[in-house]
Amino acid sequence: MNGKGIRLEGLKKRYGSGDTAVDALKNVDMHVAPGEVVGLIGPSGSGKSTLLKCLGAVIEPTAGRMILGDEVIYENGWRVKDLRALRRDRIGFIFQAPYLIPFLDVTDNVALLPMLAGRPNGVARARALELLQALDVGHRAKAMPSQLSGGEQQRVAIARGLVNRPPVILADEPTAPLDSERALAVIRILNDMARKLETAIIVVTHDEKIIPTFKRIYHIRDGVTYEEAGEGRGLD
């Protein structure tokens, strides 16, 4: 991966201790290169949610290594002092629901994160507008979230996830509420943005509509990951 993207080595997560301990992650190895969109699939209780929270620096693993870009961010303990800044600046999040702020217009919903990171308002809004145009919702820049369709809301949410140019994006069931046409449109967008911005994107999904689009898939079962080649079709 030439020191870029994200890599996990032997990641473990144990909840509790003694007789009540539960090993949610037993041995997770994963790598996602810049410009790549990878699927993460697993049944309920497989460790998928725990893995996503570790990747997003929401909870602390128990052991192993996490490498983001050229930096070891976790090795048997966090190596990053400011986890809030890590989540804000270097990890993008896209959820099943858009979670747009209802009293901010589309531009300010996207520009808010870079503003919070200290960028001037004009710079943040210009970056937001650039992404909105790239995602074909630039004409909705002044609209309120309640005025958007479901597909438009999800595109705005994708713009928000990308606005700080994070090296990694975590997309948690981003197509679940969408029909086949809109779901595939979202995956096309993620692939296009991954290539343009050299972002590593991990898509957690149960959505049978999009699974055939991945070139690589990680399955997780009983806290262990298994990699397989995907079909890599359905994006033309």
Backbone as JSON, one array per atom type, in Angstrom:
{
  "sequence": "MNGKGIRLEGLKKRYGSGDTAVDALKNVDMHVAPGEVVGLIGPSGSGKSTLLKCLGAVIEPTAGRMILGDEVIYENGWRVKDLRALRRDRIGFIFQAPYLIPFLDVTDNVALLPMLAGRPNGVARARALELLQALDVGHRAKAMPSQLSGGEQQRVAIARGLVNRPPVILADEPTAPLDSERALAVIRILNDMARKLETAIIVVTHDEKIIPTFKRIYHIRDGVTYEEAGEGRGLD",
  "N": [[0.82, -1.21, 0.0], [2.16, 1.09, -0.05], [2.52, 2.72, 2.19], [0.16, 4.13, 2.49], [-3.44, 4.69, 2.74], [-5.42, 2.48, 4.79], [-4.57, 0.18, 7.34], [-5.02, -2.78, 9.19], [-3.74, -4.88, 11.69], [-3.85, -7.89, 13.19], [-5.94, -7.12, 14.94], [-7.74, -6.85, 17.96], [-10.56, -7.07, 20.16], [-11.8, -7.08, 23.34], [-14.52, -7.39, 25.49], [-15.27, -6.75, 28.84], [-14.11, -8.89, 31.57], [-12.39, -11.77, 32.95], [-14.52, -14.54, 33.74], [-16.71, -13.54, 32.42], [-15.87, -12.36, 30.13], [-15.95, -11.3, 26.73], [-14.91, -11.97, 23.52], [-15.05, -9.92, 21.05], [-13.71, -9.13, 18.73], [-11.34, -11.16, 17.33], [-9.14, -11.65, 15.68], [-8.28, -9.56, 13.46], [-7.34, -8.75, 10.29], [-6.76, -6.39, 7.82], [-6.6, -4.46, 4.85], [-6.91, -1.47, 3.05], [-6.5, 0.26, 0.17], [-5.54, 3.57, -1.02], [-8.02, 5.15, -3.02], [-9.61, 2.93, -3.28], [-12.58, 0.99, -2.94], [-14.02, -1.04, -0.65], [-15.92, -3.85, 0.39], [-17.5, -4.75, 3.5], [-18.74, -7.42, 5.14], [-21.0, -9.27, 7.13], [-22.78, -11.45, 9.41], [-25.31, -10.63, 11.91], [-23.94, -9.98, 15.1], [-21.4, -10.75, 14.45], [-19.21, -9.17, 14.87], [-18.99, -6.97, 13.37], [-20.03, -4.34, 13.91], [-18.5, -3.65, 16.13], [-15.95, -3.66, 14.98], [-16.22, -1.54, 13.18], [-16.52, 0.6, 14.96], [-14.02, 0.57, 16.21], [-12.39, 1.13, 14.0], [-13.28, 3.7, 13.51], [-12.27, 5.06, 15.67], [-13.88, 5.25, 17.88], [-14.27, 3.45, 19.93], [-11.8, 1.79, 21.97], [-9.49, -0.59, 20.78], [-8.35, -3.84, 22.04], [-5.94, -5.05, 21.51], [-3.31, -5.27, 19.0], [-2.65, -3.6, 15.81], [-3.25, -0.45, 14.2], [-2.92, 1.3, 11.27], [-2.8, 4.35, 9.74], [-2.49, 5.95, 6.79], [0.83, 6.86, 6.83], [1.16, 6.61, 9.5], [1.22, 5.02, 12.64], [-1.6, 4.62, 14.39], [-2.75, 3.19, 16.39], [-1.4, 0.94, 18.67], [-1.48, -1.48, 20.69], [-2.66, 0.35, 22.39], [-3.74, 3.76, 22.1], [-1.97, 5.84, 19.85], [-2.33, 8.38, 19.19], [-2.89, 11.61, 20.32], [-5.15, 13.33, 20.28], [-8.12, 12.22, 19.84], [-10.56, 13.17, 19.01], [-9.92, 15.11, 17.08], [-8.72, 13.39, 15.26], [-10.92, 11.85, 14.39], [-12.46, 13.9, 13.28], [-10.87, 15.09, 11.26], [-9.52, 13.12, 9.79], [-10.96, 10.84, 9.35], [-13.76, 9.99, 7.61], [-17.32, 9.82, 7.86], [-20.17, 8.06, 6.78], [-23.53, 7.45, 7.04], [-26.38, 5.19, 7.41], [-28.75, 6.68, 7.66], [-29.06, 10.11, 6.66], [-28.68, 12.15, 8.6], [-28.67, 15.0, 8.54], [-28.38, 18.4, 9.6], [-31.24, 19.98, 10.57], [-31.81, 22.75, 10.63], [-29.88, 24.06, 9.21], [-28.78, 25.1, 5.99], [-28.07, 23.28, 2.91], [-25.41, 23.81, 2.03], [-24.16, 24.79, 4.4], [-24.47, 22.56, 6.04], [-22.59, 20.86, 4.94], [-20.27, 22.4, 5.07], [-19.8, 22.73, 7.75], [-18.06, 20.95, 9.22], [-15.31, 21.49, 8.27], [-15.28, 24.17, 9.13], [-15.43, 23.83, 11.9], [-12.98, 22.69, 12.21], [-11.36, 24.83, 12.01], [-11.01, 26.17, 9.62], [-11.36, 29.05, 7.49], [-14.6, 30.55, 7.06], [-15.37, 31.2, 4.4], [-13.6, 29.66, 2.86], [-14.33, 27.09, 3.69], [-17.0, 26.96, 2.82], [-16.65, 27.24, 0.07], [-15.28, 24.89, -0.55], [-17.28, 23.09, 0.17], [-19.27, 23.71, -1.74], [-17.93, 23.0, -4.06], [-17.78, 20.2, -3.81], [-20.53, 19.58, -3.68], [-21.32, 20.32, -6.25], [-19.84, 18.43, -7.7], [-21.17, 16.17, -6.97], [-23.59, 16.44, -8.14], [-25.58, 17.93, -6.86], [-25.37, 20.59, -6.62], [-27.16, 22.53, -7.38], [-28.92, 22.56, -5.33], [-27.85, 23.89, -3.25], [-28.65, 25.97, -1.53], [-30.89, 25.0, -0.37], [-33.01, 23.67, 2.25], [-32.63, 20.78, 4.38], [-35.13, 19.43, 4.6], [-36.33, 19.92, 2.21], [-35.23, 18.29, 0.34], [-34.97, 15.32, -1.71], [-34.78, 11.79, -0.8], [-32.55, 10.6, -2.07], [-31.07, 12.88, -2.73], [-30.48, 13.88, -0.18], [-28.78, 11.86, 0.74], [-26.6, 12.2, -0.98], [-25.71, 14.7, -0.18], [-24.92, 14.01, 2.4], [-22.79, 12.35, 1.73], [-21.06, 14.24, 0.6], [-20.52, 15.73, 2.92], [-19.1, 13.8, 4.38], [-16.79, 13.68, 2.86], [-15.66, 16.19, 2.9], [-13.49, 17.16, 4.44], [-11.42, 15.94, 3.2], [-10.62, 13.28, 4.08], [-8.34, 10.53, 4.64], [-9.56, 8.09, 4.89], [-12.8, 6.65, 4.58], [-15.65, 5.64, 6.31], [-18.43, 3.88, 5.61], [-21.52, 3.16, 6.65], [-23.89, 0.97, 5.97], [-24.84, 2.55, 3.68], [-26.64, 2.47, 1.58], [-28.97, 1.25, 2.31], [-31.69, 2.34, 2.66], [-32.42, 2.87, 0.05], [-33.67, 2.5, -3.34], [-32.88, 0.14, -6.03], [-31.73, 1.51, -8.26], [-30.94, 4.01, -7.17], [-29.27, 3.1, -5.15], [-27.15, 1.88, -6.55], [-26.27, 4.15, -7.84], [-25.21, 5.62, -5.69], [-23.03, 3.96, -5.01], [-21.53, 4.17, -7.34], [-20.84, 6.86, -7.14], [-19.27, 6.81, -4.77], [-17.12, 5.21, -5.62], [-16.11, 6.83, -7.66], [-15.41, 9.18, -6.24], [-13.54, 8.07, -4.49], [-11.45, 7.4, -6.23], [-10.81, 9.94, -7.32], [-10.07, 11.47, -5.08], [-8.26, 9.9, -3.81], [-9.03, 8.31, -1.66], [-9.51, 5.83, 0.83], [-12.15, 3.63, 1.08], [-14.46, 2.02, 3.13], [-17.18, -0.03, 3.03], [-19.77, -1.0, 4.94], [-22.19, -3.44, 4.75], [-25.39, -5.05, 4.18], [-26.67, -5.15, 1.89], [-27.9, -6.68, -0.82], [-28.05, -5.67, -3.35], [-25.8, -4.16, -3.92], [-23.54, -5.65, -3.33], [-22.4, -7.21, -5.46], [-20.88, -5.27, -6.75], [-18.41, -4.81, -5.62], [-14.86, -5.08, -5.81], [-13.18, -6.23, -4.0], [-13.85, -8.02, -1.0], [-14.35, -8.15, 2.47], [-15.19, -10.62, 4.7], [-16.61, -11.0, 7.9], [-16.69, -13.08, 10.66], [-17.55, -14.4, 13.72], [-15.68, -12.7, 14.9], [-13.4, -12.78, 13.31], [-11.68, -12.0, 10.32], [-12.08, -12.64, 6.8], [-10.8, -12.55, 3.6], [-11.97, -12.09, 0.25], [-12.05, -12.18, -3.34], [-14.17, -9.97, -5.05], [-17.01, -9.62, -7.32], [-16.97, -7.27, -8.76], [-18.63, -5.85, -10.53], [-21.35, -4.08, -12.19], [-21.14, -1.32, -12.19], [-21.0, 0.14, -14.45]],
  "CA": [[0.0, 0.0, 0.0], [3.05, 2.25, -0.13], [2.39, 3.6, 3.35], [-1.06, 4.92, 2.44], [-4.67, 3.94, 3.03], [-5.55, 2.05, 6.18], [-4.2, -1.23, 7.53], [-5.21, -3.37, 10.52], [-2.93, -6.09, 11.87], [-4.12, -8.63, 14.42], [-6.74, -6.29, 15.85], [-8.59, -7.6, 18.89], [-11.37, -6.3, 21.1], [-12.45, -7.89, 24.38], [-15.39, -6.69, 26.42], [-15.34, -7.4, 30.15], [-12.93, -9.63, 32.02], [-12.65, -13.0, 33.68], [-15.47, -15.51, 33.18], [-17.74, -12.85, 31.64], [-15.23, -11.7, 28.99], [-16.42, -11.64, 25.38], [-13.97, -11.55, 22.49], [-15.83, -9.49, 19.89], [-12.76, -9.23, 17.62], [-10.31, -12.11, 17.75], [-7.94, -11.49, 14.86], [-8.72, -8.86, 12.25], [-6.34, -8.21, 9.36], [-7.46, -5.72, 6.73], [-5.94, -3.3, 4.26], [-7.66, -0.8, 2.0], [-5.58, 1.2, -0.46], [-6.14, 4.81, -1.52], [-8.77, 4.98, -4.26], [-10.28, 1.63, -3.31], [-13.82, 0.81, -2.19], [-14.05, -2.44, -0.21], [-17.1, -4.23, 1.17], [-17.35, -5.48, 4.76], [-20.0, -8.15, 5.23], [-21.04, -10.26, 8.19], [-24.08, -11.58, 10.07], [-25.45, -9.97, 13.21], [-23.14, -10.61, 16.14], [-20.12, -11.23, 13.91], [-18.14, -8.24, 15.24], [-18.98, -5.9, 12.37], [-20.22, -3.04, 14.55], [-17.32, -3.4, 16.97], [-14.85, -3.31, 14.08], [-16.47, -0.2, 12.65], [-16.25, 1.55, 16.04], [-12.57, 0.63, 16.37], [-11.87, 1.86, 12.84], [-13.65, 5.1, 13.66], [-11.7, 5.59, 16.91], [-14.98, 5.48, 18.82], [-13.89, 2.62, 21.07], [-10.39, 1.4, 21.91], [-9.24, -2.03, 20.7], [-7.62, -4.44, 23.15], [-4.59, -5.36, 21.06], [-3.13, -5.19, 17.56], [-2.15, -2.34, 15.24], [-4.0, 0.27, 13.18], [-2.01, 2.23, 10.59], [-3.54, 5.26, 8.86], [-1.43, 6.61, 6.03], [2.16, 6.42, 7.28], [1.22, 6.75, 10.96], [0.59, 4.03, 13.52], [-2.49, 5.36, 15.29], [-3.02, 2.34, 17.56], [-0.57, -0.25, 18.86], [-1.68, -1.83, 22.11], [-2.98, 1.64, 23.0], [-3.77, 4.83, 21.11], [-0.74, 6.6, 19.65], [-2.79, 9.71, 18.81], [-3.32, 12.31, 21.53], [-6.45, 13.96, 20.14], [-8.98, 11.33, 19.05], [-11.62, 13.97, 18.4], [-9.35, 15.67, 15.85], [-8.54, 12.27, 14.34], [-12.23, 11.54, 13.79], [-12.96, 15.05, 12.52], [-10.02, 15.49, 10.14], [-8.87, 12.05, 9.03], [-11.9, 9.74, 9.13], [-15.08, 10.45, 7.21], [-18.4, 8.9, 8.21], [-21.43, 8.12, 6.04], [-24.41, 6.53, 7.74], [-27.6, 4.75, 6.73], [-29.57, 7.9, 7.62], [-28.16, 11.23, 6.37], [-28.4, 12.94, 9.81], [-28.4, 16.4, 8.25], [-28.88, 19.33, 10.62], [-32.44, 20.49, 9.89], [-31.92, 24.21, 10.59], [-28.82, 24.57, 8.35], [-28.99, 24.76, 4.58], [-27.21, 22.22, 2.4], [-24.01, 24.24, 2.04], [-23.64, 24.86, 5.76], [-24.36, 21.19, 6.55], [-21.33, 20.28, 4.47], [-19.16, 23.26, 5.46], [-19.66, 22.82, 9.21], [-16.88, 20.24, 9.72], [-14.09, 22.28, 8.11], [-15.36, 25.34, 10.0], [-15.06, 23.39, 13.25], [-11.54, 22.4, 12.18], [-10.64, 26.08, 12.03], [-10.86, 26.79, 8.31], [-12.22, 30.22, 7.32], [-15.94, 30.22, 6.56], [-15.4, 31.27, 2.95], [-12.88, 28.5, 2.33], [-15.14, 25.91, 3.97], [-18.18, 26.97, 1.95], [-16.18, 27.01, -1.3], [-15.02, 23.45, -0.64], [-18.59, 22.42, 0.2], [-19.92, 23.92, -3.03], [-17.19, 22.2, -5.05], [-18.23, 18.81, -3.67], [-21.94, 19.5, -4.05], [-21.36, 20.33, -7.72], [-19.32, 17.15, -8.18], [-22.16, 15.14, -6.65], [-24.82, 16.78, -8.87], [-26.6, 18.58, -6.02], [-24.99, 21.98, -6.46], [-28.35, 23.38, -7.55], [-29.68, 22.51, -4.07], [-26.92, 24.39, -2.24], [-29.32, 26.84, -0.56], [-32.1, 24.33, 0.12], [-32.98, 23.07, 3.58], [-32.72, 19.32, 4.25], [-36.52, 18.96, 4.44], [-36.73, 20.15, 0.82], [-34.49, 17.36, -0.51], [-35.38, 13.92, -1.81], [-33.91, 10.88, -0.06], [-31.29, 10.46, -2.79], [-30.32, 14.13, -2.59], [-29.97, 13.93, 1.18], [-27.63, 10.96, 0.87], [-25.48, 12.82, -1.68], [-25.2, 15.75, 0.72], [-24.21, 13.32, 3.47], [-21.5, 11.91, 1.17], [-20.23, 15.44, 0.52], [-20.07, 16.05, 4.28], [-18.07, 12.84, 4.75], [-15.59, 13.89, 2.07], [-15.27, 17.6, 2.83], [-12.17, 17.38, 5.03], [-10.48, 15.11, 2.45], [-10.03, 12.27, 4.96], [-7.75, 9.4, 3.92], [-10.43, 6.91, 4.98], [-14.23, 6.87, 4.78], [-16.41, 4.5, 6.81], [-19.81, 4.01, 5.18], [-22.29, 2.14, 7.37], [-25.17, 0.71, 5.3], [-25.24, 3.82, 3.06], [-27.67, 2.3, 0.53], [-30.08, 0.44, 2.83], [-33.04, 2.85, 2.44], [-32.57, 3.31, -1.33], [-34.01, 1.49, -4.33], [-31.7, -0.38, -6.73], [-31.11, 2.53, -9.11], [-30.26, 5.0, -6.33], [-28.2, 2.42, -4.43], [-26.02, 1.76, -7.46], [-25.76, 5.51, -8.07], [-24.37, 5.96, -4.53], [-21.78, 3.2, -5.12], [-20.75, 4.81, -8.41], [-20.3, 8.1, -6.58], [-18.2, 6.47, -3.83], [-15.97, 4.77, -6.41], [-15.58, 8.0, -8.36], [-14.77, 10.04, -5.26], [-12.37, 7.37, -3.98], [-10.38, 7.55, -7.22], [-10.42, 11.35, -7.47], [-9.5, 12.01, -3.85], [-7.35, 8.89, -3.26], [-9.58, 7.95, -0.35], [-9.84, 4.43, 1.07], [-13.53, 3.59, 1.55], [-14.96, 0.73, 3.62], [-18.64, -0.01, 3.03], [-20.42, -2.07, 5.69], [-23.49, -3.59, 4.09], [-26.14, -6.3, 3.96], [-27.48, -4.84, 0.71], [-27.58, -7.59, -1.92], [-28.02, -4.92, -4.61], [-24.49, -3.56, -4.19], [-22.43, -6.57, -3.06], [-21.66, -7.59, -6.68], [-20.06, -4.17, -7.31], [-17.1, -4.71, -4.97], [-13.76, -5.89, -6.34], [-12.69, -6.99, -2.85], [-14.81, -8.1, 0.1], [-13.96, -8.78, 3.72], [-16.23, -11.23, 5.52], [-16.24, -11.14, 9.3], [-17.51, -14.07, 11.34], [-16.99, -14.74, 15.04], [-14.56, -11.83, 15.23], [-12.26, -13.05, 12.45], [-11.95, -11.55, 8.95], [-11.65, -13.45, 5.67], [-10.86, -11.74, 2.38], [-12.19, -12.77, -1.01], [-12.25, -11.33, -4.5], [-15.57, -9.75, -5.4], [-17.32, -9.67, -8.75], [-16.53, -6.02, -9.34], [-19.46, -5.48, -11.68], [-22.55, -3.3, -11.88], [-20.86, 0.11, -12.04], [-20.97, 0.78, -15.76]],
  "C": [[0.86, 1.26, 0.0], [2.83, 3.25, 1.0], [1.12, 4.41, 3.38], [-2.27, 4.04, 2.71], [-4.75, 3.61, 4.5], [-5.24, 0.56, 6.27], [-4.42, -1.62, 8.99], [-4.42, -4.66, 10.58], [-3.25, -6.7, 13.23], [-4.97, -7.88, 15.42], [-7.68, -7.16, 16.67], [-9.4, -6.63, 19.74], [-12.08, -7.26, 22.05], [-13.29, -6.98, 25.26], [-15.42, -7.47, 27.73], [-14.06, -8.13, 30.49], [-13.35, -10.9, 32.74], [-13.64, -13.9, 32.96], [-16.51, -14.85, 32.29], [-17.16, -12.17, 30.39], [-15.8, -12.21, 27.67], [-15.41, -11.09, 24.38], [-14.75, -11.21, 21.22], [-14.99, -9.51, 18.62], [-11.6, -10.1, 18.08], [-9.01, -11.95, 16.96], [-8.36, -10.86, 13.54], [-7.51, -8.3, 11.52], [-7.09, -7.63, 8.18], [-6.56, -4.64, 6.16], [-6.8, -2.79, 3.12], [-6.76, 0.3, 1.46], [-6.29, 2.5, -0.84], [-6.84, 4.56, -2.86], [-9.58, 3.72, -4.35], [-11.54, 1.66, -2.45], [-13.97, -0.68, -1.91], [-15.31, -2.69, 0.6], [-16.73, -4.97, 2.44], [-18.7, -6.1, 5.08], [-19.91, -9.14, 6.39], [-22.4, -10.31, 8.84], [-24.12, -10.79, 11.37], [-24.65, -10.74, 14.25], [-21.77, -11.07, 15.69], [-18.94, -10.38, 14.36], [-18.05, -7.05, 14.32], [-19.07, -4.52, 13.02], [-19.04, -2.68, 15.42], [-16.14, -2.98, 16.1], [-15.0, -1.9, 13.55], [-16.15, 0.86, 13.71], [-14.76, 1.67, 16.32], [-11.94, 1.42, 15.22], [-12.12, 3.36, 12.96], [-13.12, 5.76, 14.92], [-12.78, 5.99, 17.9], [-14.77, 4.67, 20.09], [-12.44, 2.17, 20.88], [-10.26, -0.11, 21.77], [-8.49, -2.52, 21.94], [-6.17, -4.72, 22.79], [-4.54, -5.24, 19.54], [-2.61, -3.84, 17.12], [-3.15, -1.79, 14.24], [-3.06, 1.32, 12.6], [-2.84, 3.03, 9.6], [-2.52, 6.11, 8.11], [-0.09, 6.03, 6.42], [2.26, 6.35, 8.81], [0.53, 5.59, 11.67], [-0.28, 4.81, 14.5], [-2.9, 4.54, 16.51], [-2.03, 1.18, 17.54], [-0.57, -0.57, 20.33], [-1.94, -0.58, 22.94], [-2.95, 2.71, 21.92], [-2.43, 5.56, 21.06], [-1.05, 8.04, 19.21], [-3.35, 10.4, 20.04], [-4.75, 12.81, 21.44], [-7.34, 13.12, 19.24], [-10.11, 12.1, 18.39], [-11.14, 14.58, 17.08], [-9.12, 14.58, 14.81], [-9.84, 11.94, 13.62], [-12.71, 12.67, 12.88], [-12.19, 15.24, 11.21], [-9.57, 14.34, 9.25], [-9.76, 10.84, 8.79], [-13.25, 10.33, 8.77], [-16.12, 9.39, 7.51], [-19.61, 9.15, 7.32], [-22.33, 7.04, 6.63], [-25.61, 6.14, 6.89], [-28.58, 5.91, 6.59], [-28.64, 9.09, 7.41], [-27.78, 12.07, 7.59], [-27.98, 14.37, 9.48], [-29.01, 17.28, 9.33], [-30.05, 20.11, 10.02], [-32.5, 22.0, 9.75], [-30.74, 24.86, 9.83], [-29.11, 24.21, 6.9], [-27.93, 23.75, 4.13], [-25.74, 22.61, 2.47], [-23.42, 24.24, 3.44], [-23.58, 23.49, 6.42], [-23.03, 20.58, 6.16], [-20.14, 21.08, 4.99], [-18.88, 23.25, 6.96], [-18.39, 22.15, 9.72], [-15.58, 21.02, 9.49], [-14.1, 23.57, 8.92], [-14.93, 24.97, 11.42], [-13.57, 23.07, 13.34], [-10.7, 23.66, 12.09], [-10.43, 26.74, 10.68], [-11.78, 28.0, 8.2], [-13.55, 29.85, 6.68], [-15.99, 30.21, 5.04], [-14.72, 30.08, 2.3], [-13.71, 27.23, 2.51], [-16.35, 25.84, 3.04], [-17.79, 26.72, 0.48], [-15.91, 25.53, -1.52], [-16.33, 22.67, -0.66], [-19.28, 22.53, -1.16], [-19.25, 23.11, -4.13], [-17.65, 20.74, -5.02], [-19.69, 18.65, -4.07], [-22.11, 19.5, -5.56], [-20.9, 18.99, -8.27], [-20.33, 16.02, -7.97], [-23.54, 15.46, -7.24], [-25.94, 17.28, -7.96], [-26.22, 20.04, -5.76], [-26.17, 22.93, -6.59], [-29.22, 23.42, -6.31], [-28.89, 23.14, -2.93], [-27.59, 25.24, -1.17], [-30.58, 26.23, 0.02], [-31.91, 23.84, 1.55], [-33.14, 21.55, 3.43], [-34.13, 18.8, 4.0], [-37.02, 19.12, 3.01], [-36.07, 19.17, -0.15], [-35.17, 16.01, -0.59], [-34.42, 13.05, -1.01], [-32.56, 10.71, -0.73], [-30.43, 11.7, -2.68], [-29.73, 14.25, -1.19], [-28.74, 13.05, 1.35], [-26.41, 11.51, 0.14], [-24.86, 13.94, -0.84], [-24.41, 15.12, 1.87], [-22.85, 12.8, 2.99], [-20.55, 13.1, 1.06], [-19.68, 15.81, 1.89], [-18.97, 15.09, 4.72], [-16.74, 13.08, 4.06], [-14.94, 15.26, 2.26], [-13.9, 17.9, 3.42], [-11.09, 16.56, 4.35], [-9.82, 14.05, 3.34], [-9.4, 11.14, 4.15], [-8.6, 8.14, 3.97], [-11.87, 7.36, 5.23], [-14.84, 5.58, 5.27], [-17.88, 4.73, 6.47], [-20.61, 2.85, 5.75], [-23.68, 2.02, 6.75], [-25.67, 1.95, 4.54], [-26.36, 3.7, 2.03], [-28.92, 1.59, 1.03], [-31.46, 1.01, 2.53], [-33.36, 3.16, 0.97], [-32.98, 2.16, -2.25], [-32.76, 1.14, -5.14], [-30.98, 0.7, -7.53], [-30.33, 3.53, -8.27], [-29.12, 4.37, -5.56], [-26.96, 2.29, -5.31], [-25.42, 3.12, -7.78], [-24.85, 5.93, -6.93], [-23.02, 5.24, -4.62], [-20.91, 3.76, -6.24], [-20.08, 6.08, -7.9], [-19.11, 7.8, -5.65], [-16.95, 6.02, -4.58], [-15.3, 5.94, -7.12], [-14.82, 8.91, -7.41], [-13.51, 9.39, -4.69], [-11.19, 7.55, -4.93], [-9.88, 8.99, -7.28], [-9.66, 11.88, -6.27], [-8.49, 11.08, -3.19], [-7.74, 8.52, -1.83], [-9.83, 6.44, -0.29], [-11.23, 4.37, 1.7], [-13.92, 2.16, 1.92], [-16.47, 0.84, 3.74], [-19.15, -1.23, 3.78], [-21.83, -2.22, 5.14], [-24.06, -4.99, 4.22], [-26.85, -6.24, 2.61], [-27.05, -5.7, -0.48], [-27.47, -6.86, -3.26], [-26.6, -4.44, -4.95], [-23.32, -4.52, -3.98], [-21.69, -6.98, -4.33], [-20.77, -6.48, -7.24], [-18.65, -4.14, -6.74], [-16.08, -5.62, -5.65], [-13.12, -6.73, -5.24], [-13.7, -6.91, -1.73], [-14.12, -8.73, 1.3], [-15.21, -9.33, 4.4], [-15.73, -11.26, 6.95], [-17.23, -12.1, 9.94], [-16.81, -14.46, 12.64], [-15.7, -13.98, 15.33], [-13.31, -12.03, 14.41], [-12.62, -12.64, 11.02], [-11.36, -12.53, 7.93], [-11.82, -12.61, 4.41], [-11.17, -12.62, 1.18], [-12.31, -11.75, -2.12], [-13.73, -11.19, -4.77], [-15.76, -9.8, -6.91], [-16.89, -8.4, -9.46], [-17.33, -5.58, -10.54], [-20.6, -4.56, -11.23], [-22.32, -1.82, -11.76], [-20.83, 0.85, -13.37], [-22.34, 1.33, -16.14]]
}
